[in-house]
């Protein structure tokens, strides 16, 4: 059965057509009867890494927060700490970064809570009983919330092809240990010739890389799969097992997505923003040139359907020359394959549907 996905384009010639008005109309379609005055609702967002500016604007997010506040007893904005050692690895740095990126109470109208605690220890074990995991580790304050509004910036991602609602649930609602569980099946492998420059050794946050006479060595028991070595190596020494490990990583993510919403059936809504569609996750400390034009805003109660619709809408665009796209510029071609050629990003949708997260079939309704 097809799920409804509501779509608002970005054209506007009056106050009734501005983004705030369109968000309000979308909200009524997916959240009208979702929450009650006794609910404590988490608005799950990505606060953006320091140096990144393509995340969903806090000014735009305020429209969603105000709508939730009209219906729920309490609302908070939330994210979880990162596995990699950047500007959001612990709650103090994370909150400072969020405020620097504009997510201040005066702007968004709600308090910020890092849901997995100071160092990622606030977690709940949630049963999923799936192929890769029996239980998953979900951030305690997300688990304890009454419901969620999951607000995602739809964009590319180097290991999953794209990131949308499903990835926002999977990585975004997991604790540090949960993120590691998802990543540990897809750790970097040494495939190139090392010139012993030592850049990767300096950039490894857990000292899992050492130099030997023959080149670099990875201590896999210590490796947290943060991919700093791959990103920093000037000689392309590191790679991934794209054929086997990356699909397993995607499966693990989807099982975590399932755990993130367990117990909240009928109490979750999703908004995907198809703007600033960059090739990379907002976890990187930069924002590259978009690969396609801005498209619009989507809303649904089905995370699979909203990501499927987002994926299709992006691929229907003509790709931007001058972006990182190497191929698939034409209308209908897979833009994410045009950037991350080794990744079958559509596998997210296939496996998510298989484990009962939602439907790949959707009916797009314009508002």
GROMACS .gro file of C-alpha atoms in nm:
model
  367
    1UNK     CA    1   0.000   0.000   0.000
    2UNK     CA    2   0.136   0.342  -0.099
    3UNK     CA    3   0.208   0.593   0.177
    4UNK     CA    4   0.126   0.960   0.139
    5UNK     CA    5   0.415   1.202   0.106
    6UNK     CA    6   0.321   1.570   0.103
    7UNK     CA    7   0.527   1.810  -0.107
    8UNK     CA    8   0.563   2.188  -0.114
    9UNK     CA    9   0.779   2.351  -0.378
   10UNK     CA   10   0.978   2.668  -0.312
   11UNK     CA   11   0.792   2.913  -0.536
   12UNK     CA   12   0.644   3.209  -0.349
   13UNK     CA   13   0.465   3.528  -0.460
   14UNK     CA   14   0.280   3.612  -0.138
   15UNK     CA   15   0.298   3.574   0.241
   16UNK     CA   16   0.068   3.273   0.212
   17UNK     CA   17   0.334   3.102   0.003
   18UNK     CA   18   0.643   3.169   0.212
   19UNK     CA   19   0.831   2.877   0.368
   20UNK     CA   20   0.673   2.925   0.709
   21UNK     CA   21   0.324   2.905   0.560
   22UNK     CA   22   0.413   2.599   0.359
   23UNK     CA   23   0.561   2.427   0.663
   24UNK     CA   24   0.239   2.502   0.850
   25UNK     CA   25   0.032   2.338   0.576
   26UNK     CA   26   0.260   2.034   0.570
   27UNK     CA   27   0.246   2.011   0.948
   28UNK     CA   28  -0.133   1.996   0.944
   29UNK     CA   29  -0.120   1.701   0.705
   30UNK     CA   30   0.115   1.485   0.914
   31UNK     CA   31   0.092   1.615   1.272
   32UNK     CA   32  -0.262   1.743   1.318
   33UNK     CA   33  -0.366   1.468   1.562
   34UNK     CA   34  -0.025   1.326   1.650
   35UNK     CA   35   0.047   1.486   1.987
   36UNK     CA   36  -0.140   1.576   2.306
   37UNK     CA   37  -0.085   1.831   2.582
   38UNK     CA   38   0.077   1.566   2.804
   39UNK     CA   39   0.344   1.476   2.547
   40UNK     CA   40   0.713   1.565   2.563
   41UNK     CA   41   0.819   1.578   2.198
   42UNK     CA   42   1.171   1.556   2.059
   43UNK     CA   43   1.241   1.752   1.743
   44UNK     CA   44   1.532   1.551   1.602
   45UNK     CA   45   1.765   1.769   1.400
   46UNK     CA   46   2.129   1.786   1.291
   47UNK     CA   47   2.301   2.089   1.443
   48UNK     CA   48   2.579   2.080   1.183
   49UNK     CA   49   2.951   2.051   1.231
   50UNK     CA   50   3.143   2.373   1.295
   51UNK     CA   51   3.229   2.511   0.949
   52UNK     CA   52   2.926   2.352   0.784
   53UNK     CA   53   2.634   2.575   0.679
   54UNK     CA   54   2.404   2.348   0.475
   55UNK     CA   55   2.200   2.208   0.768
   56UNK     CA   56   1.833   2.307   0.802
   57UNK     CA   57   1.828   2.671   0.911
   58UNK     CA   58   1.719   2.732   1.272
   59UNK     CA   59   1.506   3.020   1.143
   60UNK     CA   60   1.311   2.773   0.929
   61UNK     CA   61   1.308   2.513   1.206
   62UNK     CA   62   1.133   2.760   1.438
   63UNK     CA   63   0.814   2.720   1.233
   64UNK     CA   64   0.806   2.347   1.313
   65UNK     CA   65   0.888   2.404   1.681
   66UNK     CA   66   0.606   2.658   1.721
   67UNK     CA   67   0.357   2.418   1.564
   68UNK     CA   68   0.461   2.137   1.798
   69UNK     CA   69   0.435   2.372   2.098
   70UNK     CA   70   0.076   2.449   2.004
   71UNK     CA   71  -0.012   2.082   2.054
   72UNK     CA   72   0.233   1.920   2.294
   73UNK     CA   73   0.303   1.990   2.658
   74UNK     CA   74   0.677   2.026   2.608
   75UNK     CA   75   0.919   2.024   2.315
   76UNK     CA   76   1.296   2.010   2.287
   77UNK     CA   77   1.549   2.007   2.005
   78UNK     CA   78   1.790   1.718   2.013
   79UNK     CA   79   2.082   1.540   1.852
   80UNK     CA   80   2.343   1.291   1.974
   81UNK     CA   81   2.720   1.310   2.008
   82UNK     CA   82   2.943   1.202   1.721
   83UNK     CA   83   3.166   0.898   1.700
   84UNK     CA   84   3.438   1.093   1.524
   85UNK     CA   85   3.634   1.353   1.722
   86UNK     CA   86   3.510   1.682   1.577
   87UNK     CA   87   3.323   1.976   1.729
   88UNK     CA   88   3.031   1.760   1.854
   89UNK     CA   89   3.200   1.462   2.023
   90UNK     CA   90   3.079   1.554   2.373
   91UNK     CA   91   2.776   1.748   2.489
   92UNK     CA   92   2.963   2.063   2.589
   93UNK     CA   93   3.130   2.105   2.251
   94UNK     CA   94   2.811   1.994   2.079
   95UNK     CA   95   2.597   2.259   2.247
   96UNK     CA   96   2.854   2.531   2.183
   97UNK     CA   97   2.864   2.432   1.815
   98UNK     CA   98   2.483   2.425   1.794
   99UNK     CA   99   2.457   2.774   1.940
  100UNK     CA  100   2.732   2.903   1.709
  101UNK     CA  101   2.531   2.762   1.418
  102UNK     CA  102   2.225   2.959   1.527
  103UNK     CA  103   2.033   2.705   1.736
  104UNK     CA  104   1.985   2.939   2.028
  105UNK     CA  105   1.664   2.948   2.235
  106UNK     CA  106   1.593   3.300   2.114
  107UNK     CA  107   1.593   3.170   1.755
  108UNK     CA  108   1.439   2.824   1.778
  109UNK     CA  109   1.209   2.872   2.077
  110UNK     CA  110   1.297   2.545   2.250
  111UNK     CA  111   1.576   2.411   2.473
  112UNK     CA  112   1.856   2.198   2.328
  113UNK     CA  113   1.924   1.858   2.481
  114UNK     CA  114   2.203   1.625   2.369
  115UNK     CA  115   2.009   1.304   2.406
  116UNK     CA  116   2.288   1.059   2.491
  117UNK     CA  117   2.446   1.259   2.774
  118UNK     CA  118   2.781   1.422   2.831
  119UNK     CA  119   2.997   1.142   2.690
  120UNK     CA  120   2.736   0.924   2.518
  121UNK     CA  121   2.653   0.707   2.819
  122UNK     CA  122   2.281   0.783   2.843
  123UNK     CA  123   2.142   0.490   2.646
  124UNK     CA  124   1.858   0.239   2.640
  125UNK     CA  125   1.871  -0.111   2.495
  126UNK     CA  126   1.585  -0.161   2.252
  127UNK     CA  127   1.488  -0.501   2.113
  128UNK     CA  128   1.467  -0.522   1.734
  129UNK     CA  129   1.540  -0.894   1.675
  130UNK     CA  130   1.675  -0.851   1.325
  131UNK     CA  131   1.947  -1.007   1.109
  132UNK     CA  132   2.239  -0.806   1.251
  133UNK     CA  133   2.114  -0.699   1.595
  134UNK     CA  134   1.888  -0.838   1.863
  135UNK     CA  135   1.907  -0.509   2.052
  136UNK     CA  136   2.023  -0.158   1.959
  137UNK     CA  137   2.156   0.127   2.174
  138UNK     CA  138   1.929   0.432   2.153
  139UNK     CA  139   1.992   0.766   2.325
  140UNK     CA  140   1.803   0.778   2.654
  141UNK     CA  141   1.632   1.114   2.612
  142UNK     CA  142   1.506   1.023   2.266
  143UNK     CA  143   1.380   0.689   2.394
  144UNK     CA  144   1.206   0.860   2.687
  145UNK     CA  145   1.030   1.120   2.470
  146UNK     CA  146   0.662   1.075   2.391
  147UNK     CA  147   0.704   1.128   2.018
  148UNK     CA  148   0.931   1.280   1.757
  149UNK     CA  149   0.938   1.517   1.464
  150UNK     CA  150   1.239   1.411   1.258
  151UNK     CA  151   1.372   1.704   1.054
  152UNK     CA  152   1.633   1.604   0.796
  153UNK     CA  153   1.846   1.780   0.539
  154UNK     CA  154   1.845   1.546   0.239
  155UNK     CA  155   2.195   1.522   0.089
  156UNK     CA  156   2.466   1.281  -0.020
  157UNK     CA  157   2.677   1.057   0.203
  158UNK     CA  158   3.002   0.874   0.131
  159UNK     CA  159   2.903   0.541   0.285
  160UNK     CA  160   2.524   0.529   0.242
  161UNK     CA  161   2.489   0.722  -0.084
  162UNK     CA  162   2.238   0.964   0.062
  163UNK     CA  163   2.125   1.070   0.406
  164UNK     CA  164   1.764   1.154   0.490
  165UNK     CA  165   1.505   1.055   0.747
  166UNK     CA  166   1.627   0.696   0.782
  167UNK     CA  167   1.987   0.792   0.847
  168UNK     CA  168   1.877   1.070   1.083
  169UNK     CA  169   1.703   0.800   1.287
  170UNK     CA  170   1.986   0.548   1.263
  171UNK     CA  171   2.300   0.745   1.340
  172UNK     CA  172   2.123   1.046   1.481
  173UNK     CA  173   1.938   0.858   1.757
  174UNK     CA  174   2.217   0.615   1.851
  175UNK     CA  175   2.465   0.654   2.134
  176UNK     CA  176   2.840   0.649   2.070
  177UNK     CA  177   2.845   0.273   2.126
  178UNK     CA  178   2.548   0.240   1.894
  179UNK     CA  179   2.723   0.437   1.622
  180UNK     CA  180   3.029   0.216   1.663
  181UNK     CA  181   2.812  -0.097   1.631
  182UNK     CA  182   2.683   0.031   1.300
  183UNK     CA  183   3.027   0.122   1.169
  184UNK     CA  184   3.238  -0.167   1.296
  185UNK     CA  185   3.153  -0.393   1.002
  186UNK     CA  186   3.297  -0.142   0.755
  187UNK     CA  187   3.638  -0.036   0.876
  188UNK     CA  188   3.906   0.097   0.639
  189UNK     CA  189   4.142  -0.143   0.467
  190UNK     CA  190   4.493  -0.075   0.337
  191UNK     CA  191   4.502  -0.104  -0.041
  192UNK     CA  192   4.766   0.146  -0.156
  193UNK     CA  193   5.137   0.207  -0.118
  194UNK     CA  194   5.227   0.411   0.191
  195UNK     CA  195   5.510   0.666   0.180
  196UNK     CA  196   5.525   0.685   0.562
  197UNK     CA  197   5.420   1.053   0.576
  198UNK     CA  198   5.241   0.991   0.907
  199UNK     CA  199   4.944   1.219   0.842
  200UNK     CA  200   4.695   0.943   0.922
  201UNK     CA  201   4.875   0.860   1.247
  202UNK     CA  202   4.836   1.219   1.363
  203UNK     CA  203   4.470   1.232   1.259
  204UNK     CA  204   4.363   0.905   1.424
  205UNK     CA  205   4.178   1.006   1.745
  206UNK     CA  206   4.226   0.668   1.916
  207UNK     CA  207   4.589   0.592   1.815
  208UNK     CA  208   4.483   0.286   1.618
  209UNK     CA  209   4.737   0.345   1.338
  210UNK     CA  210   5.111   0.291   1.362
  211UNK     CA  211   5.393   0.318   1.113
  212UNK     CA  212   5.615   0.017   1.036
  213UNK     CA  213   5.901  -0.037   0.795
  214UNK     CA  214   5.650  -0.178   0.549
  215UNK     CA  215   5.395   0.101   0.582
  216UNK     CA  216   5.095   0.163   0.806
  217UNK     CA  217   4.925  -0.086   1.032
  218UNK     CA  218   4.570  -0.062   1.171
  219UNK     CA  219   4.489  -0.203   1.513
  220UNK     CA  220   4.132  -0.303   1.433
  221UNK     CA  221   4.040  -0.370   1.796
  222UNK     CA  222   4.104  -0.001   1.864
  223UNK     CA  223   3.967   0.141   1.536
  224UNK     CA  224   3.633   0.325   1.569
  225UNK     CA  225   3.573   0.349   1.192
  226UNK     CA  226   3.566   0.729   1.199
  227UNK     CA  227   3.731   0.735   0.852
  228UNK     CA  228   3.972   1.015   0.948
  229UNK     CA  229   4.253   0.814   0.789
  230UNK     CA  230   4.070   0.787   0.457
  231UNK     CA  231   3.987   1.156   0.457
  232UNK     CA  232   4.334   1.278   0.549
  233UNK     CA  233   4.562   1.041   0.355
  234UNK     CA  234   4.724   1.227   0.060
  235UNK     CA  235   4.817   0.902  -0.116
  236UNK     CA  236   4.484   0.712  -0.116
  237UNK     CA  237   4.630   0.428   0.090
  238UNK     CA  238   4.295   0.346   0.251
  239UNK     CA  239   3.972   0.218   0.104
  240UNK     CA  240   3.660   0.023   0.204
  241UNK     CA  241   3.524  -0.315   0.104
  242UNK     CA  242   3.240  -0.163  -0.096
  243UNK     CA  243   3.091  -0.491  -0.217
  244UNK     CA  244   3.044  -0.665   0.118
  245UNK     CA  245   3.104  -0.432   0.413
  246UNK     CA  246   2.913  -0.126   0.297
  247UNK     CA  247   2.581  -0.309   0.232
  248UNK     CA  248   2.620  -0.465   0.579
  249UNK     CA  249   2.670  -0.116   0.721
  250UNK     CA  250   2.351   0.001   0.552
  251UNK     CA  251   2.159  -0.294   0.696
  252UNK     CA  252   2.283  -0.213   1.044
  253UNK     CA  253   2.175   0.147   1.003
  254UNK     CA  254   1.825   0.047   0.905
  255UNK     CA  255   1.794  -0.183   1.204
  256UNK     CA  256   1.894   0.108   1.426
  257UNK     CA  257   1.628   0.321   1.254
  258UNK     CA  258   1.374   0.059   1.355
  259UNK     CA  259   1.489   0.074   1.716
  260UNK     CA  260   1.480   0.455   1.724
  261UNK     CA  261   1.103   0.467   1.668
  262UNK     CA  262   1.002   0.151   1.853
  263UNK     CA  263   0.737   0.233   2.111
  264UNK     CA  264   0.647   0.556   1.931
  265UNK     CA  265   0.414   0.405   1.673
  266UNK     CA  266   0.168   0.669   1.558
  267UNK     CA  267   0.370   0.945   1.727
  268UNK     CA  268   0.640   1.029   1.470
  269UNK     CA  269   0.639   1.267   1.173
  270UNK     CA  270   0.912   1.337   0.918
  271UNK     CA  271   1.018   1.649   0.728
  272UNK     CA  272   1.283   1.631   0.456
  273UNK     CA  273   1.432   1.955   0.325
  274UNK     CA  274   1.552   1.920  -0.034
  275UNK     CA  275   1.761   2.236  -0.031
  276UNK     CA  276   2.139   2.283  -0.050
  277UNK     CA  277   2.165   1.925  -0.170
  278UNK     CA  278   2.535   1.878  -0.107
  279UNK     CA  279   2.737   1.562  -0.179
  280UNK     CA  280   2.839   1.517   0.186
  281UNK     CA  281   2.683   1.475   0.527
  282UNK     CA  282   2.649   1.787   0.745
  283UNK     CA  283   2.905   1.619   0.974
  284UNK     CA  284   3.189   1.749   0.755
  285UNK     CA  285   3.329   2.092   0.851
  286UNK     CA  286   3.250   2.243   0.510
  287UNK     CA  287   2.961   2.265   0.263
  288UNK     CA  288   3.037   2.181  -0.098
  289UNK     CA  289   2.852   2.318  -0.400
  290UNK     CA  290   2.509   2.151  -0.444
  291UNK     CA  291   2.475   1.873  -0.702
  292UNK     CA  292   2.120   1.970  -0.814
  293UNK     CA  293   1.889   2.273  -0.773
  294UNK     CA  294   1.678   2.327  -0.462
  295UNK     CA  295   1.353   2.130  -0.490
  296UNK     CA  296   1.122   2.177  -0.193
  297UNK     CA  297   1.003   2.040   0.143
  298UNK     CA  298   0.847   1.699   0.203
  299UNK     CA  299   0.649   1.565   0.499
  300UNK     CA  300   0.516   1.218   0.580
  301UNK     CA  301   0.448   0.971   0.859
  302UNK     CA  302   0.648   0.704   0.673
  303UNK     CA  303   1.031   0.735   0.683
  304UNK     CA  304   1.083   0.496   0.391
  305UNK     CA  305   0.831   0.668   0.167
  306UNK     CA  306   0.965   1.018   0.236
  307UNK     CA  307   1.321   0.909   0.158
  308UNK     CA  308   1.205   0.724  -0.154
  309UNK     CA  309   1.023   1.034  -0.278
  310UNK     CA  310   1.323   1.255  -0.194
  311UNK     CA  311   1.558   1.019  -0.378
  312UNK     CA  312   1.335   1.020  -0.687
  313UNK     CA  313   1.290   1.398  -0.686
  314UNK     CA  314   1.665   1.455  -0.672
  315UNK     CA  315   1.726   1.211  -0.955
  316UNK     CA  316   1.463   1.382  -1.170
  317UNK     CA  317   1.675   1.698  -1.172
  318UNK     CA  318   1.949   1.791  -1.417
  319UNK     CA  319   2.276   1.780  -1.230
  320UNK     CA  320   2.494   2.087  -1.183
  321UNK     CA  321   2.803   2.111  -1.400
  322UNK     CA  322   3.087   2.240  -1.187
  323UNK     CA  323   2.977   2.037  -0.885
  324UNK     CA  324   3.151   1.722  -0.763
  325UNK     CA  325   2.927   1.516  -0.994
  326UNK     CA  326   3.141   1.311  -1.233
  327UNK     CA  327   2.855   1.156  -1.431
  328UNK     CA  328   2.474   1.109  -1.433
  329UNK     CA  329   2.401   1.473  -1.504
  330UNK     CA  330   2.096   1.392  -1.713
  331UNK     CA  331   1.739   1.397  -1.586
  332UNK     CA  332   1.643   1.060  -1.435
  333UNK     CA  333   2.000   0.944  -1.368
  334UNK     CA  334   2.113   0.851  -1.016
  335UNK     CA  335   2.287   1.162  -0.888
  336UNK     CA  336   2.421   0.993  -0.577
  337UNK     CA  337   2.589   0.725  -0.791
  338UNK     CA  338   2.732   1.016  -0.985
  339UNK     CA  339   2.919   1.119  -0.670
  340UNK     CA  340   2.961   0.795  -0.473
  341UNK     CA  341   2.984   0.542  -0.754
  342UNK     CA  342   3.053   0.243  -0.528
  343UNK     CA  343   2.740   0.282  -0.314
  344UNK     CA  344   2.395   0.145  -0.394
  345UNK     CA  345   2.205   0.408  -0.197
  346UNK     CA  346   1.872   0.255  -0.292
  347UNK     CA  347   1.956  -0.045  -0.073
  348UNK     CA  348   1.859   0.166   0.229
  349UNK     CA  349   1.503   0.172   0.100
  350UNK     CA  350   1.494  -0.196   0.006
  351UNK     CA  351   1.616  -0.322   0.343
  352UNK     CA  352   1.415  -0.069   0.544
  353UNK     CA  353   1.097  -0.187   0.374
  354UNK     CA  354   1.197  -0.550   0.427
  355UNK     CA  355   1.221  -0.507   0.806
  356UNK     CA  356   0.893  -0.319   0.831
  357UNK     CA  357   1.000   0.044   0.861
  358UNK     CA  358   0.763   0.159   0.587
  359UNK     CA  359   0.682   0.140   0.219
  360UNK     CA  360   0.884   0.235  -0.088
  361UNK     CA  361   0.554   0.295  -0.265
  362UNK     CA  362   0.428   0.648  -0.216
  363UNK     CA  363   0.168   0.889  -0.342
  364UNK     CA  364   0.308   1.243  -0.376
  365UNK     CA  365   0.052   1.504  -0.274
  366UNK     CA  366   0.119   1.871  -0.348
  367UNK     CA  367   0.011   2.124  -0.087
   0.00000   0.00000   0.00000
